[in-house]
Coordinates of N, CA and C in Angstrom, one line a residue:
D1226 N -7.5 106.0 -22.7 CA -6.4 105.2 -23.2 C -5.5 104.8 -22.0
R1227 N -5.2 105.7 -21.1 CA -4.3 105.5 -20.0 C -5.0 104.5 -19.0
I1228 N -6.3 104.7 -18.8 CA -7.1 103.9 -17.9 C -7.1 102.4 -18.4
M1229 N -7.2 102.3 -19.7 CA -7.2 100.9 -20.3 C -5.9 100.2 -20.0
L1230 N -4.8 100.9 -20.0 CA -3.5 100.4 -19.7 C -3.4 99.9 -18.2
Y1231 N -4.0 100.7 -17.3 CA -4.1 100.3 -15.9 C -4.9 99.0 -15.7
Y1232 N -6.0 98.9 -16.4 CA -6.8 97.7 -16.3 C -6.1 96.5 -16.9
I1233 N -5.4 96.7 -18.0 CA -4.6 95.6 -18.5 C -3.5 95.2 -17.5
A1234 N -2.8 96.2 -16.9 CA -1.7 95.9 -15.9 C -2.3 95.1 -14.7
I1235 N -3.5 95.5 -14.3 CA -4.1 94.9 -13.1 C -4.4 93.4 -13.5
V1236 N -5.0 93.2 -14.7 CA -5.3 91.8 -15.1 C -4.1 91.0 -15.2
V1237 N -3.0 91.5 -15.8 CA -1.8 90.8 -15.9 C -1.2 90.4 -14.5
V1238 N -1.2 91.3 -13.6 CA -0.7 91.1 -12.2 C -1.6 90.0 -11.5
V1239 N -2.9 90.1 -11.7 CA -3.8 89.1 -11.1 C -3.6 87.7 -11.7
V1240 N -3.4 87.6 -13.0 CA -3.2 86.3 -13.6 C -1.8 85.8 -13.2
C1241 N -0.8 86.6 -13.1 CA 0.5 86.1 -12.6 C 0.4 85.7 -11.2
F1242 N -0.3 86.4 -10.3 CA -0.5 86.0 -8.9 C -1.2 84.6 -8.8
I1243 N -2.2 84.4 -9.6 CA -2.9 83.2 -9.6 C -2.0 82.0 -10.0
Y1244 N -1.3 82.3 -11.1 CA -0.3 81.2 -11.6 C 0.7 80.9 -10.6
I1245 N 1.3 81.9 -10.0 CA 2.4 81.7 -9.0 C 1.8 81.0 -7.7
F1246 N 0.6 81.4 -7.3 CA 0.0 80.7 -6.1 C -0.3 79.2 -6.5
S1247 N -0.8 79.0 -7.7 CA -1.2 77.6 -8.0 C 0.1 76.7 -8.1
Q1248 N 1.2 77.3 -8.6 CA 2.5 76.5 -8.6 C 3.0 76.3 -7.2
W1249 N 2.9 77.3 -6.3 CA 3.3 77.1 -4.9 C 2.5 76.1 -4.2
A1250 N 1.2 76.1 -4.4 CA 0.3 75.1 -3.8 C 0.6 73.7 -4.2
Q1251 N 0.9 73.5 -5.5 CA 1.2 72.2 -6.0 C 2.6 71.7 -5.5
S1252 N 3.5 72.6 -5.3 CA 4.9 72.2 -4.9 C 4.9 71.7 -3.4
G1253 N 3.9 72.2 -2.6 CA 3.8 71.8 -1.2 C 2.9 70.6 -1.0
K1254 N 2.5 70.0 -2.0 CA 1.5 68.9 -1.9 C 2.1 67.8 -1.0
G1255 N 1.3 67.4 0.0 CA 1.7 66.3 0.9 C 2.6 66.6 2.0
I1256 N 2.9 67.9 2.3 CA 3.7 68.3 3.4 C 2.8 69.1 4.4
V1257 N 2.8 68.7 5.6 CA 2.1 69.4 6.7 C 3.0 69.8 7.8
T1258 N 2.8 71.1 8.2 CA 3.6 71.6 9.4 C 2.8 71.5 10.6
V1259 N 3.3 70.9 11.7 CA 2.7 70.9 13.0 C 3.6 71.8 13.9
L1260 N 3.0 72.9 14.4 CA 3.7 73.8 15.2 C 3.2 73.9 16.6
V1261 N 4.1 73.7 17.6 CA 3.7 73.7 19.0 C 4.5 74.9 19.6
L1262 N 3.8 75.8 20.2 CA 4.4 76.9 20.9 C 4.6 76.5 22.4
G1263 N 5.2 75.4 22.6 CA 5.5 74.8 23.9 C 6.4 73.6 23.7
D1264 N 6.5 72.8 24.7 CA 7.4 71.6 24.6 C 6.7 70.5 23.8
M1265 N 7.4 70.1 22.7 CA 6.8 69.0 21.8 C 6.6 67.7 22.6
G1266 N 7.5 67.4 23.5 CA 7.5 66.2 24.3 C 6.3 66.1 25.2
H1267 N 5.8 67.2 25.6 CA 4.6 67.3 26.5 C 3.4 67.7 25.8
S1268 N 3.3 67.4 24.6 CA 2.1 67.7 23.8 C 1.5 66.5 23.1
P1269 N 0.8 65.6 23.9 CA 0.3 64.4 23.3 C -0.7 64.5 22.2
R1270 N -1.5 65.6 22.2 CA -2.4 65.8 21.1 C -1.7 66.0 19.8
M1271 N -0.7 66.9 19.8 CA 0.0 67.2 18.6 C 0.9 66.0 18.2
Q1272 N 1.4 65.3 19.1 CA 2.1 64.0 18.8 C 1.2 63.1 18.0
N1273 N 0.0 63.0 18.5 CA -1.0 62.1 17.9 C -1.3 62.6 16.4
H1274 N -1.4 63.9 16.2 CA -1.6 64.4 14.9 C -0.5 64.1 14.0
V1275 N 0.8 64.2 14.5 CA 2.0 63.9 13.7 C 1.9 62.4 13.3
S1276 N 1.6 61.5 14.3 CA 1.6 60.1 14.0 C 0.5 59.8 13.0
C1277 N -0.6 60.3 13.1 CA -1.7 60.0 12.2 C -1.4 60.5 10.8
L1278 N -0.9 61.7 10.7 CA -0.5 62.3 9.4 C 0.6 61.5 8.7
S1279 N 1.6 61.1 9.5 CA 2.7 60.3 8.9 C 2.2 58.9 8.5
S1280 N 1.2 58.4 9.3 CA 0.8 57.0 9.0 C 0.0 56.9 7.7
I1281 N -0.5 58.0 7.2 CA -1.2 58.0 5.9 C -0.3 58.5 4.8
G1282 N 1.0 58.6 5.1 CA 1.9 58.9 4.0 C 2.3 60.3 3.8
L1283 N 1.9 61.2 4.7 CA 2.2 62.6 4.5 C 3.5 62.9 5.2
K1284 N 4.3 63.8 4.6 CA 5.5 64.3 5.2 C 5.1 65.4 6.2
V1285 N 5.7 65.3 7.4 CA 5.4 66.2 8.5 C 6.6 66.9 9.0
E1286 N 6.5 68.2 9.1 CA 7.5 69.1 9.8 C 6.9 69.4 11.2
F1287 N 7.6 68.9 12.2 CA 7.2 69.0 13.6 C 8.1 70.1 14.2
I1288 N 7.5 71.2 14.6 CA 8.3 72.4 15.1 C 7.8 72.7 16.5
G1289 N 8.8 73.0 17.3 CA 8.4 73.5 18.7 C 9.7 73.4 19.6
Y1290 N 9.5 73.6 20.9 CA 10.6 73.5 21.8 C 10.8 72.1 22.2
L1291 N 12.0 71.6 22.1 CA 12.4 70.2 22.4 C 13.0 70.2 23.7
E1292 N 12.2 70.3 24.8 CA 12.7 70.3 26.2 C 12.7 68.9 26.8
S1293 N 11.9 68.0 26.2 CA 11.9 66.6 26.6 C 11.8 65.7 25.4
S1294 N 12.1 64.4 25.6 CA 12.2 63.5 24.5 C 10.9 63.2 23.8
L1295 N 10.9 62.9 22.5 CA 9.8 62.5 21.8 C 9.6 61.0 21.8
P1296 N 8.4 60.5 21.6 CA 8.3 59.0 21.5 C 9.1 58.5 20.3
P1297 N 9.6 57.2 20.4 CA 10.4 56.7 19.4 C 9.7 56.6 18.0
H1298 N 8.4 56.3 18.0 CA 7.7 56.2 16.7 C 7.7 57.5 15.9
I1299 N 7.8 58.6 16.6 CA 7.9 59.9 15.9 C 9.3 60.3 15.6
D1300 N 10.2 60.1 16.6 CA 11.6 60.4 16.4 C 12.3 59.6 15.3
S1301 N 11.9 58.4 15.1 CA 12.5 57.5 14.1 C 11.8 57.4 12.8
S1302 N 10.7 58.1 12.6 CA 9.9 58.0 11.4 C 10.6 58.8 10.3
P1303 N 10.7 58.2 9.1 CA 11.4 58.8 8.0 C 10.5 60.0 7.4
L1304 N 9.2 60.0 7.7 CA 8.3 61.0 7.2 C 8.2 62.2 8.1
V1305 N 8.8 62.1 9.3 CA 8.7 63.2 10.3 C 10.1 63.9 10.4
K1306 N 10.1 65.2 10.2 CA 11.3 66.0 10.4 C 11.0 66.9 11.6
V1307 N 11.8 66.7 12.6 CA 11.7 67.5 13.9 C 12.6 68.7 13.7
T1308 N 12.0 69.9 13.9 CA 12.7 71.2 13.8 C 12.6 71.9 15.2
P1309 N 13.6 71.8 16.0 CA 13.5 72.4 17.4 C 13.7 73.9 17.3
M1310 N 13.0 74.6 18.1 CA 13.2 76.0 18.3 C 14.1 76.3 19.5
T1311 N 14.9 77.3 19.5 CA 15.7 77.6 20.6 C 14.9 78.1 21.8
P1312 N 15.1 77.5 23.0 CA 14.3 78.0 24.1 C 14.6 79.4 24.5
L1313 N 13.7 80.1 25.1 CA 13.9 81.5 25.6 C 15.0 81.5 26.7
P1314 N 15.8 82.5 26.7 CA 16.8 82.7 27.7 C 16.2 82.8 29.1
K1315 N 16.8 82.2 30.1 CA 16.3 82.2 31.5 C 16.2 83.7 32.0
L1316 N 17.0 84.5 31.5 CA 17.0 85.9 31.9 C 15.6 86.6 31.7
V1317 N 14.9 86.1 30.7 CA 13.6 86.7 30.3 C 12.6 86.5 31.5
N1318 N 12.7 85.4 32.2 CA 11.8 85.1 33.4 C 12.1 86.1 34.6
K1319 N 13.2 86.7 34.6 CA 13.5 87.6 35.7 C 13.1 89.1 35.4
L1320 N 12.6 89.3 34.2 CA 12.1 90.7 33.9 C 10.7 90.9 34.5
P1321 N 10.3 92.2 34.7 CA 9.0 92.5 35.1 C 8.0 91.9 34.1
R1322 N 6.8 91.6 34.6 CA 5.8 90.9 33.8 C 5.5 91.5 32.4
T1323 N 5.2 92.8 32.4 CA 4.9 93.4 31.1 C 6.1 93.4 30.1
I1324 N 7.2 93.7 30.6 CA 8.4 93.7 29.7 C 8.7 92.2 29.3
R1325 N 8.5 91.3 30.2 CA 8.8 89.9 29.9 C 7.9 89.4 28.8
Y1326 N 6.6 89.8 28.8 CA 5.7 89.4 27.7 C 6.1 90.0 26.4
L1327 N 6.5 91.3 26.4 CA 6.9 91.9 25.2 C 8.1 91.3 24.6
V1328 N 9.1 91.0 25.5 CA 10.3 90.4 25.0 C 10.0 89.0 24.5
K1329 N 9.2 88.2 25.2 CA 8.9 86.9 24.8 C 8.2 86.9 23.4
F1330 N 7.2 87.9 23.3 CA 6.5 88.0 22.0 C 7.5 88.3 20.8
A1331 N 8.4 89.3 21.1 CA 9.4 89.7 20.0 C 10.3 88.5 19.6
I1332 N 10.8 87.8 20.6 CA 11.7 86.6 20.3 C 10.9 85.5 19.6
Q1333 N 9.7 85.2 20.0 CA 9.0 84.1 19.4 C 8.5 84.6 18.0
A1334 N 8.2 85.8 17.8 CA 7.8 86.3 16.4 C 9.0 86.2 15.5
F1335 N 10.2 86.5 16.0 CA 11.4 86.4 15.1 C 11.7 85.0 14.8
Q1336 N 11.6 84.1 15.9 CA 11.9 82.7 15.6 C 10.9 82.1 14.7
L1337 N 9.7 82.3 14.8 CA 8.7 81.7 14.0 C 8.8 82.2 12.5
T1338 N 9.1 83.5 12.4 CA 9.3 84.0 11.0 C 10.5 83.3 10.4
F1339 N 11.6 83.2 11.1 CA 12.8 82.6 10.5 C 12.5 81.1 10.2
V1340 N 12.0 80.4 11.2 CA 11.7 79.0 11.0 C 10.8 78.7 9.8
L1341 N 9.7 79.4 9.8 CA 8.6 79.1 8.8 C 9.0 79.6 7.4
L1342 N 9.8 80.7 7.3 CA 10.2 81.2 6.0 C 11.5 80.6 5.5
C1343 N 12.4 80.2 6.4 CA 13.8 79.9 5.9 C 14.1 78.4 6.1
R1344 N 13.6 77.7 7.1 CA 14.0 76.4 7.5 C 13.0 75.3 7.1
V1345 N 11.8 75.7 6.8 CA 10.8 74.7 6.5 C 10.3 74.9 5.1
P1346 N 10.2 73.7 4.3 CA 9.7 73.9 3.0 C 8.3 74.3 2.9
K1347 N 7.9 74.7 1.7 CA 6.5 75.2 1.6 C 5.5 74.0 2.0
T1348 N 4.5 74.4 2.8 CA 3.6 73.3 3.3 C 2.2 73.6 2.7
R1349 N 1.5 72.5 2.8 CA 0.1 72.6 2.3 C -0.9 73.0 3.5
C1350 N -0.5 72.6 4.7 CA -1.4 72.9 5.9 C -0.5 73.1 7.1
L1351 N -1.0 74.0 7.9 CA -0.3 74.3 9.2 C -1.2 74.1 10.4
L1352 N -0.8 73.2 11.3 CA -1.6 73.0 12.5 C -0.8 73.7 13.6
L1353 N -1.5 74.5 14.4 CA -0.9 75.3 15.4 C -1.5 75.0 16.8
Q1354 N -0.7 74.8 17.8 CA -1.1 74.7 19.2 C -0.4 75.7 20.0
S1355 N -1.1 76.6 20.7 CA -0.5 77.5 21.6 C -0.8 77.1 23.0
P1356 N 0.0 77.4 24.0 CA -0.2 76.9 25.3 C -1.4 77.6 25.9

């Protein structure tokens, strides 16, 4: 009797999960996030992806470090939203190599978590380029 209740509870949880996931997937229809772990202005491949995606009518969230200017066709597109990430402090470069990488990892992990969960709407697809 008790085992049957566990099975019913598991089925209910799975059905709820499937329903919530399907609603989430439908709400993000047509939005693509393009994430560059470097300077967006010096990433022609990802700029090309953004241009192509927006040219077919998809909304694009372009995320990365904005250390140089973007081309006008990306910067002025109504379908492209540029979300710059805060550059790492210069002090990080003065740390010993091992500590520098650990600090850089921690800062970028926090930034990406915050940006992807709090500042960007639910997306259908994520394109990522790391240096």
